[in-house]
Each structure stands twice: as structure tokens, then as C-alpha cells.
């Protein structure tokens, strides 16, 4: 499975591509950040993020795009920018017919470190170890994007089995009511 992880942000949107299967060694194919100037108009910043993500989709051809689920923060303007960048990533994936998976920050941290309360340094250290890198990717947004991709690769098989069970159960219930 090849996954593009996106850590959304208006100024720095982390992107990283990881390939592998749950229970097998993972490989980083690419990591980086799509940057936009803080003083640019919002619409132009969103277009720049779209162009950057489209370039990553063209180059790496992922099967899935994993995006950090936006959660409430104290700073409303920060959460709005994050949500807008997140929507751009989802739009780019949907336009190509790619599935989008949303993972919360605590899900990602728990998947890669074992603790949903891990700090950025711990996430970076584990990403470095899991992908057998010589140093943690910089900035932290890039490491977070890789962590999202890793999280999805590891969680997707269980989530798929759970969804299939839910679908079978719903079908069985529907059959009883008719």
C-alpha cells in the first residue's frame, strides 16, 4: 500500500509518502513541506497548497491519502487555516478518485509511539526508527505527515475488517425486517 500523508497547515503543509504493509518493513518514498507565505491572500495560499499536493500525487501515485483530522484548538484562526488546508488535500484526492482517511492526532501518536500523548520529538524519533532514516525529518510537519501515512498503513486492515463486519451485520438485520 502506498499512502500520501498530509499534515495540513496554511504556512507549512507536511507531506510524506510511505509504502508497505502492516507487519512488514515500511519504506519512505518522499517527504517534504508545501509552504505558503503568511502575508499572501488566503485564496492564493490555498491554490499554492493545491498545486503542491497535486505535484506529490503526480509524482508518487499513492493509493490512499491520509489526512490529519482537524480538532478544536484554542486559536480559532489556526484551526480554520488547518481545516482549509485539510479540505484542499481531500479535494485533490477526491478529484482523482482516491480514498481519503482521516486520523486524529492522538490516533497517529498512539499508532507510531504507543502513546496518544506523545510529543513531537517522540513522534519524530519513532518515524526515524520505523523508516530506518538517518535523522528525523525536518520540520516536524514533515515527520507528522510520515506518521499519518504509517498510522494508516497499520490501521487500515483492522478498519476494513471492522467495516465489513458492520456491513454484514447491517445486511443481516435488513434481511430480518423484510
C-alpha atoms as an extended CHARMM CRD file, in Angstrom:
* protein
*
       178  EXT
         1         1  UNK       CA              0.0000000000        0.0000000000        0.0000000000  PROA      1               0.0000000000
         2         2  UNK       CA              1.3050000000        3.4380000000       -0.9150000000  PROA      2               0.0000000000
         3         3  UNK       CA             -0.0210000000        6.2920000000        1.2290000000  PROA      3               0.0000000000
         4         4  UNK       CA              0.4030000000       10.0400000000        0.9700000000  PROA      4               0.0000000000
         5         5  UNK       CA              0.2030000000       11.5010000000        4.4720000000  PROA      5               0.0000000000
         6         6  UNK       CA             -0.8120000000       15.1540000000        4.7620000000  PROA      6               0.0000000000
         7         7  UNK       CA             -0.3030000000       17.2180000000        7.9110000000  PROA      7               0.0000000000
         8         8  UNK       CA             -2.4270000000       20.2220000000        6.9160000000  PROA      8               0.0000000000
         9         9  UNK       CA             -1.3910000000       23.8010000000        7.5590000000  PROA      9               0.0000000000
        10        10  UNK       CA             -1.5270000000       27.0810000000        5.6920000000  PROA      10              0.0000000000
        11        11  UNK       CA              2.0930000000       28.1090000000        6.2090000000  PROA      11              0.0000000000
        12        12  UNK       CA              3.6110000000       24.6080000000        6.2490000000  PROA      12              0.0000000000
        13        13  UNK       CA              1.6390000000       21.6480000000        4.9250000000  PROA      13              0.0000000000
        14        14  UNK       CA              3.6260000000       18.4930000000        5.6420000000  PROA      14              0.0000000000
        15        15  UNK       CA              3.5800000000       15.7470000000        3.0170000000  PROA      15              0.0000000000
        16        16  UNK       CA              5.1300000000       12.3100000000        3.0810000000  PROA      16              0.0000000000
        17        17  UNK       CA              4.7710000000        9.0850000000        1.1360000000  PROA      17              0.0000000000
        18        18  UNK       CA              5.2160000000        5.7020000000        2.7660000000  PROA      18              0.0000000000
        19        19  UNK       CA              4.8860000000        2.3000000000        1.1540000000  PROA      19              0.0000000000
        20        20  UNK       CA              4.3950000000       -1.0070000000        2.8890000000  PROA      20              0.0000000000
        21        21  UNK       CA              2.0250000000       -3.3990000000        4.5940000000  PROA      21              0.0000000000
        22        22  UNK       CA              1.0780000000       -3.8910000000        8.2260000000  PROA      22              0.0000000000
        23        23  UNK       CA              3.5670000000       -6.1990000000        9.9020000000  PROA      23              0.0000000000
        24        24  UNK       CA              6.2210000000       -5.6460000000        7.2200000000  PROA      24              0.0000000000
        25        25  UNK       CA              9.0640000000       -3.1400000000        6.9680000000  PROA      25              0.0000000000
        26        26  UNK       CA              7.9630000000        0.2500000000        5.6800000000  PROA      26              0.0000000000
        27        27  UNK       CA              9.7540000000        2.4560000000        3.1650000000  PROA      27              0.0000000000
        28        28  UNK       CA              9.7070000000        6.2340000000        2.8970000000  PROA      28              0.0000000000
        29        29  UNK       CA              9.4490000000        7.2800000000       -0.7400000000  PROA      29              0.0000000000
        30        30  UNK       CA              9.4050000000       11.0280000000       -0.1940000000  PROA      30              0.0000000000
        31        31  UNK       CA              8.9300000000       13.7170000000        2.4350000000  PROA      31              0.0000000000
        32        32  UNK       CA              8.6260000000       17.4790000000        2.3480000000  PROA      32              0.0000000000
        33        33  UNK       CA              6.5790000000       20.5580000000        3.0710000000  PROA      33              0.0000000000
        34        34  UNK       CA              4.3640000000       22.6820000000        0.8450000000  PROA      34              0.0000000000
        35        35  UNK       CA              4.9850000000       26.2520000000        2.0210000000  PROA      35              0.0000000000
        36        36  UNK       CA              2.9790000000       29.4200000000        1.5210000000  PROA      36              0.0000000000
        37        37  UNK       CA              3.8600000000       32.9760000000        2.5730000000  PROA      37              0.0000000000
        38        38  UNK       CA              1.9390000000       34.1370000000        5.6490000000  PROA      38              0.0000000000
        39        39  UNK       CA              1.3230000000       37.5480000000        4.0740000000  PROA      39              0.0000000000
        40        40  UNK       CA             -0.2860000000       36.1820000000        0.8680000000  PROA      40              0.0000000000
        41        41  UNK       CA             -4.0360000000       36.2850000000        0.2620000000  PROA      41              0.0000000000
        42        42  UNK       CA             -5.8670000000       33.2330000000        1.5980000000  PROA      42              0.0000000000
        43        43  UNK       CA             -7.1400000000       32.1480000000       -1.8130000000  PROA      43              0.0000000000
        44        44  UNK       CA             -3.6440000000       32.2540000000       -3.2890000000  PROA      44              0.0000000000
        45        45  UNK       CA             -2.2850000000       30.2410000000       -0.3670000000  PROA      45              0.0000000000
        46        46  UNK       CA             -4.9210000000       27.5590000000       -0.9210000000  PROA      46              0.0000000000
        47        47  UNK       CA             -4.1010000000       27.4370000000       -4.6390000000  PROA      47              0.0000000000
        48        48  UNK       CA             -0.4000000000       27.0000000000       -3.7790000000  PROA      48              0.0000000000
        49        49  UNK       CA             -1.2530000000       24.1380000000       -1.4240000000  PROA      49              0.0000000000
        50        50  UNK       CA             -3.4080000000       22.5370000000       -4.1130000000  PROA      50              0.0000000000
        51        51  UNK       CA             -0.6060000000       22.8110000000       -6.6770000000  PROA      51              0.0000000000
        52        52  UNK       CA              1.8880000000       21.3380000000       -4.2250000000  PROA      52              0.0000000000
        53        53  UNK       CA             -0.3230000000       18.3890000000       -3.3220000000  PROA      53              0.0000000000
        54        54  UNK       CA             -1.1380000000       17.7620000000       -6.9830000000  PROA      54              0.0000000000
        55        55  UNK       CA              2.6110000000       17.5770000000       -7.7100000000  PROA      55              0.0000000000
        56        56  UNK       CA              3.0290000000       14.9760000000       -4.9380000000  PROA      56              0.0000000000
        57        57  UNK       CA              0.0720000000       12.9790000000       -6.2700000000  PROA      57              0.0000000000
        58        58  UNK       CA              1.5250000000       13.0960000000       -9.8040000000  PROA      58              0.0000000000
        59        59  UNK       CA              4.9980000000       12.0560000000       -8.7150000000  PROA      59              0.0000000000
        60        60  UNK       CA              4.1950000000        9.3210000000       -6.1860000000  PROA      60              0.0000000000
        61        61  UNK       CA              0.7990000000        7.9920000000       -7.3280000000  PROA      61              0.0000000000
        62        62  UNK       CA             -0.4780000000        6.9400000000       -3.8770000000  PROA      62              0.0000000000
        63        63  UNK       CA             -3.3950000000        4.5570000000       -3.4390000000  PROA      63              0.0000000000
        64        64  UNK       CA             -4.7430000000        6.4190000000       -0.4010000000  PROA      64              0.0000000000
        65        65  UNK       CA             -4.4050000000        9.8960000000        1.0830000000  PROA      65              0.0000000000
        66        66  UNK       CA             -4.2980000000       10.0640000000        4.8910000000  PROA      66              0.0000000000
        67        67  UNK       CA             -5.0650000000       13.4850000000        6.3520000000  PROA      67              0.0000000000
        68        68  UNK       CA             -4.9150000000       14.6510000000        9.9330000000  PROA      68              0.0000000000
        69        69  UNK       CA             -8.4410000000       15.1520000000       11.2450000000  PROA      69              0.0000000000
        70        70  UNK       CA             -8.8450000000       18.7530000000       12.3460000000  PROA      70              0.0000000000
        71        71  UNK       CA             -9.6040000000       19.0910000000       16.0200000000  PROA      71              0.0000000000
        72        72  UNK       CA            -10.6670000000       22.0660000000       18.0890000000  PROA      72              0.0000000000
        73        73  UNK       CA             -7.8800000000       24.2850000000       19.2880000000  PROA      73              0.0000000000
        74        74  UNK       CA             -7.9100000000       27.4230000000       21.3870000000  PROA      74              0.0000000000
        75        75  UNK       CA             -6.8450000000       29.5930000000       18.4480000000  PROA      75              0.0000000000
        76        76  UNK       CA             -9.8110000000       29.7280000000       16.0370000000  PROA      76              0.0000000000
        77        77  UNK       CA             -7.7890000000       31.2920000000       13.2050000000  PROA      77              0.0000000000
        78        78  UNK       CA             -5.2620000000       28.4420000000       13.4000000000  PROA      78              0.0000000000
        79        79  UNK       CA             -7.9310000000       25.7500000000       13.3060000000  PROA      79              0.0000000000
        80        80  UNK       CA             -9.6560000000       27.4900000000       10.3710000000  PROA      80              0.0000000000
        81        81  UNK       CA             -6.4480000000       27.5580000000        8.3270000000  PROA      81              0.0000000000
        82        82  UNK       CA             -5.7580000000       23.9300000000        9.1730000000  PROA      82              0.0000000000
        83        83  UNK       CA             -9.2890000000       22.9600000000        8.1640000000  PROA      83              0.0000000000
        84        84  UNK       CA             -8.9950000000       24.8420000000        4.8670000000  PROA      84              0.0000000000
        85        85  UNK       CA             -5.6760000000       23.1670000000        4.0130000000  PROA      85              0.0000000000
        86        86  UNK       CA             -7.1870000000       19.8110000000        5.0090000000  PROA      86              0.0000000000
        87        87  UNK       CA            -10.1230000000       20.3810000000        2.6680000000  PROA      87              0.0000000000
        88        88  UNK       CA             -7.7450000000       21.1400000000       -0.2020000000  PROA      88              0.0000000000
        89        89  UNK       CA             -5.9340000000       17.8220000000        0.3580000000  PROA      89              0.0000000000
        90        90  UNK       CA             -9.2330000000       15.9290000000        0.4600000000  PROA      90              0.0000000000
        91        91  UNK       CA            -10.4270000000       17.6930000000       -2.7010000000  PROA      91              0.0000000000
        92        92  UNK       CA             -7.2370000000       16.8090000000       -4.5900000000  PROA      92              0.0000000000
        93        93  UNK       CA             -7.6210000000       13.1400000000       -3.6060000000  PROA      93              0.0000000000
        94        94  UNK       CA            -11.3480000000       13.0150000000       -4.3920000000  PROA      94              0.0000000000
        95        95  UNK       CA            -10.7880000000       14.6000000000       -7.7970000000  PROA      95              0.0000000000
        96        96  UNK       CA             -8.5750000000       11.5970000000       -8.6420000000  PROA      96              0.0000000000
        97        97  UNK       CA            -10.9360000000        9.0380000000       -7.1120000000  PROA      97              0.0000000000
        98        98  UNK       CA             -8.5130000000        8.2580000000       -4.2830000000  PROA      98              0.0000000000
        99        99  UNK       CA             -9.8730000000        7.2250000000       -0.8990000000  PROA      99              0.0000000000
       100       100  UNK       CA             -9.2430000000        9.6710000000        1.9440000000  PROA      100             0.0000000000
       101       101  UNK       CA             -8.6590000000        8.5020000000        5.5050000000  PROA      101             0.0000000000
       102       102  UNK       CA             -8.8470000000       10.9050000000        8.4270000000  PROA      102             0.0000000000
       103       103  UNK       CA             -6.8820000000       10.2070000000       11.6030000000  PROA      103             0.0000000000
       104       104  UNK       CA             -6.8290000000       12.2790000000       14.7700000000  PROA      104             0.0000000000
       105       105  UNK       CA             -3.5080000000       13.4500000000       16.1830000000  PROA      105             0.0000000000
       106       106  UNK       CA             -3.8970000000       11.1320000000       19.1810000000  PROA      106             0.0000000000
       107       107  UNK       CA             -4.6010000000        8.1280000000       16.9030000000  PROA      107             0.0000000000
       108       108  UNK       CA             -1.4440000000        8.8700000000       14.9290000000  PROA      108             0.0000000000
       109       109  UNK       CA              0.6780000000        9.3400000000       18.0490000000  PROA      109             0.0000000000
       110       110  UNK       CA             -0.6740000000        6.1260000000       19.5800000000  PROA      110             0.0000000000
       111       111  UNK       CA             -0.0410000000        4.1800000000       16.3680000000  PROA      111             0.0000000000
       112       112  UNK       CA              3.6020000000        5.2070000000       15.9950000000  PROA      112             0.0000000000
       113       113  UNK       CA              4.7110000000        5.6780000000       19.6150000000  PROA      113             0.0000000000
       114       114  UNK       CA              2.2580000000        3.6560000000       21.6830000000  PROA      114             0.0000000000
       115       115  UNK       CA              1.0120000000        6.7920000000       23.4600000000  PROA      115             0.0000000000
       116       116  UNK       CA             -1.6710000000        9.1900000000       22.2580000000  PROA      116             0.0000000000
       117       117  UNK       CA              0.0220000000       11.9040000000       24.3390000000  PROA      117             0.0000000000
       118       118  UNK       CA              3.4690000000       11.6680000000       22.7220000000  PROA      118             0.0000000000
       119       119  UNK       CA              5.2120000000       14.9280000000       21.8970000000  PROA      119             0.0000000000
       120       120  UNK       CA              6.5890000000       15.9460000000       18.5030000000  PROA      120             0.0000000000
       121       121  UNK       CA             10.1040000000       14.8090000000       19.3970000000  PROA      121             0.0000000000
       122       122  UNK       CA              8.8670000000       11.3220000000       20.2820000000  PROA      122             0.0000000000
       123       123  UNK       CA              6.8630000000       11.0830000000       17.0500000000  PROA      123             0.0000000000
       124       124  UNK       CA              9.8830000000       12.2230000000       15.0390000000  PROA      124             0.0000000000
       125       125  UNK       CA             12.1490000000        9.7140000000       16.7830000000  PROA      125             0.0000000000
       126       126  UNK       CA              9.7870000000        6.8160000000       16.1150000000  PROA      126             0.0000000000
       127       127  UNK       CA              9.2280000000        7.8230000000       12.4840000000  PROA      127             0.0000000000
       128       128  UNK       CA             13.0180000000        7.8890000000       12.0870000000  PROA      128             0.0000000000
       129       129  UNK       CA             13.3280000000        4.4430000000       13.6350000000  PROA      129             0.0000000000
       130       130  UNK       CA             10.3850000000        2.8430000000       11.8170000000  PROA      130             0.0000000000
       131       131  UNK       CA             11.5190000000        4.1050000000        8.4200000000  PROA      131             0.0000000000
       132       132  UNK       CA             15.2070000000        3.4710000000        9.1580000000  PROA      132             0.0000000000
       133       133  UNK       CA             16.1890000000        7.0840000000        8.4640000000  PROA      133             0.0000000000
       134       134  UNK       CA             19.4920000000        8.6490000000        9.4940000000  PROA      134             0.0000000000
       135       135  UNK       CA             17.7760000000       11.6510000000       11.1320000000  PROA      135             0.0000000000
       136       136  UNK       CA             14.2480000000       12.8530000000       11.9130000000  PROA      136             0.0000000000
       137       137  UNK       CA             12.6150000000       14.6760000000        9.0030000000  PROA      137             0.0000000000
       138       138  UNK       CA             12.5190000000       18.4550000000        9.4430000000  PROA      138             0.0000000000
       139       139  UNK       CA             10.3870000000       20.3890000000       10.0720000000  PROA      139             0.0000000000
       140       140  UNK       CA              8.0970000000       18.4610000000       12.4280000000  PROA      140             0.0000000000
       141       141  UNK       CA              5.2270000000       18.8760000000        9.9230000000  PROA      141             0.0000000000
       142       142  UNK       CA              7.1050000000       16.5760000000        7.5300000000  PROA      142             0.0000000000
       143       143  UNK       CA              7.6280000000       13.9260000000       10.2250000000  PROA      143             0.0000000000
       144       144  UNK       CA              3.9500000000       14.2250000000       11.1770000000  PROA      144             0.0000000000
       145       145  UNK       CA              2.9320000000       13.5760000000        7.5530000000  PROA      145             0.0000000000
       146       146  UNK       CA              5.0050000000       10.3850000000        7.5270000000  PROA      146             0.0000000000
       147       147  UNK       CA              3.4600000000        9.3740000000       10.8560000000  PROA      147             0.0000000000
       148       148  UNK       CA             -0.0090000000        9.8010000000        9.3110000000  PROA      148             0.0000000000
       149       149  UNK       CA              0.9230000000        7.5150000000        6.4300000000  PROA      149             0.0000000000
       150       150  UNK       CA              2.3710000000        4.9160000000        8.8180000000  PROA      150             0.0000000000
       151       151  UNK       CA             -0.7210000000        5.1100000000       11.0120000000  PROA      151             0.0000000000
       152       152  UNK       CA             -2.9580000000        4.4710000000        8.0390000000  PROA      152             0.0000000000
       153       153  UNK       CA             -0.9370000000        1.5260000000        6.7540000000  PROA      153             0.0000000000
       154       154  UNK       CA             -1.0860000000       -0.1030000000       10.1770000000  PROA      154             0.0000000000
       155       155  UNK       CA             -4.7220000000        0.7150000000       10.9680000000  PROA      155             0.0000000000
       156       156  UNK       CA             -6.3670000000        0.2060000000        7.5590000000  PROA      156             0.0000000000
       157       157  UNK       CA             -6.5500000000       -3.6330000000        7.6430000000  PROA      157             0.0000000000
       158       158  UNK       CA             -8.3360000000       -3.6420000000       11.0070000000  PROA      158             0.0000000000
       159       159  UNK       CA            -10.6070000000       -0.7690000000       10.0000000000  PROA      159             0.0000000000
       160       160  UNK       CA            -11.5180000000       -2.5760000000        6.7690000000  PROA      160             0.0000000000
       161       161  UNK       CA            -12.3670000000       -5.8080000000        8.6420000000  PROA      161             0.0000000000
       162       162  UNK       CA            -14.4630000000       -3.8480000000       11.1290000000  PROA      162             0.0000000000
       163       163  UNK       CA            -16.3630000000       -2.0830000000        8.3400000000  PROA      163             0.0000000000
       164       164  UNK       CA            -17.0010000000       -5.4000000000        6.5730000000  PROA      164             0.0000000000
       165       165  UNK       CA            -18.3950000000       -6.8590000000        9.8090000000  PROA      165             0.0000000000
       166       166  UNK       CA            -20.6420000000       -3.8250000000       10.2950000000  PROA      166             0.0000000000
       167       167  UNK       CA            -21.8730000000       -4.1450000000        6.7080000000  PROA      167             0.0000000000
       168       168  UNK       CA            -22.5950000000       -7.8860000000        7.1490000000  PROA      168             0.0000000000
       169       169  UNK       CA            -24.4430000000       -7.2100000000       10.3960000000  PROA      169             0.0000000000
       170       170  UNK       CA            -26.4880000000       -4.4260000000        8.8150000000  PROA      170             0.0000000000
       171       171  UNK       CA            -27.3320000000       -6.7040000000        5.8920000000  PROA      171             0.0000000000
       172       172  UNK       CA            -28.4250000000       -9.4840000000        8.2480000000  PROA      172             0.0000000000
       173       173  UNK       CA            -30.6320000000       -7.0670000000       10.1880000000  PROA      173             0.0000000000
       174       174  UNK       CA            -32.1430000000       -5.7500000000        6.9740000000  PROA      174             0.0000000000
       175       175  UNK       CA            -32.9390000000       -9.2960000000        5.8700000000  PROA      175             0.0000000000
       176       176  UNK       CA            -34.8630000000       -9.9450000000        9.1030000000  PROA      176             0.0000000000
       177       177  UNK       CA            -37.0600000000       -6.8520000000        8.8190000000  PROA      177             0.0000000000
       178       178  UNK       CA            -38.3100000000       -7.5640000000        5.2880000000  PROA      178             0.0000000000
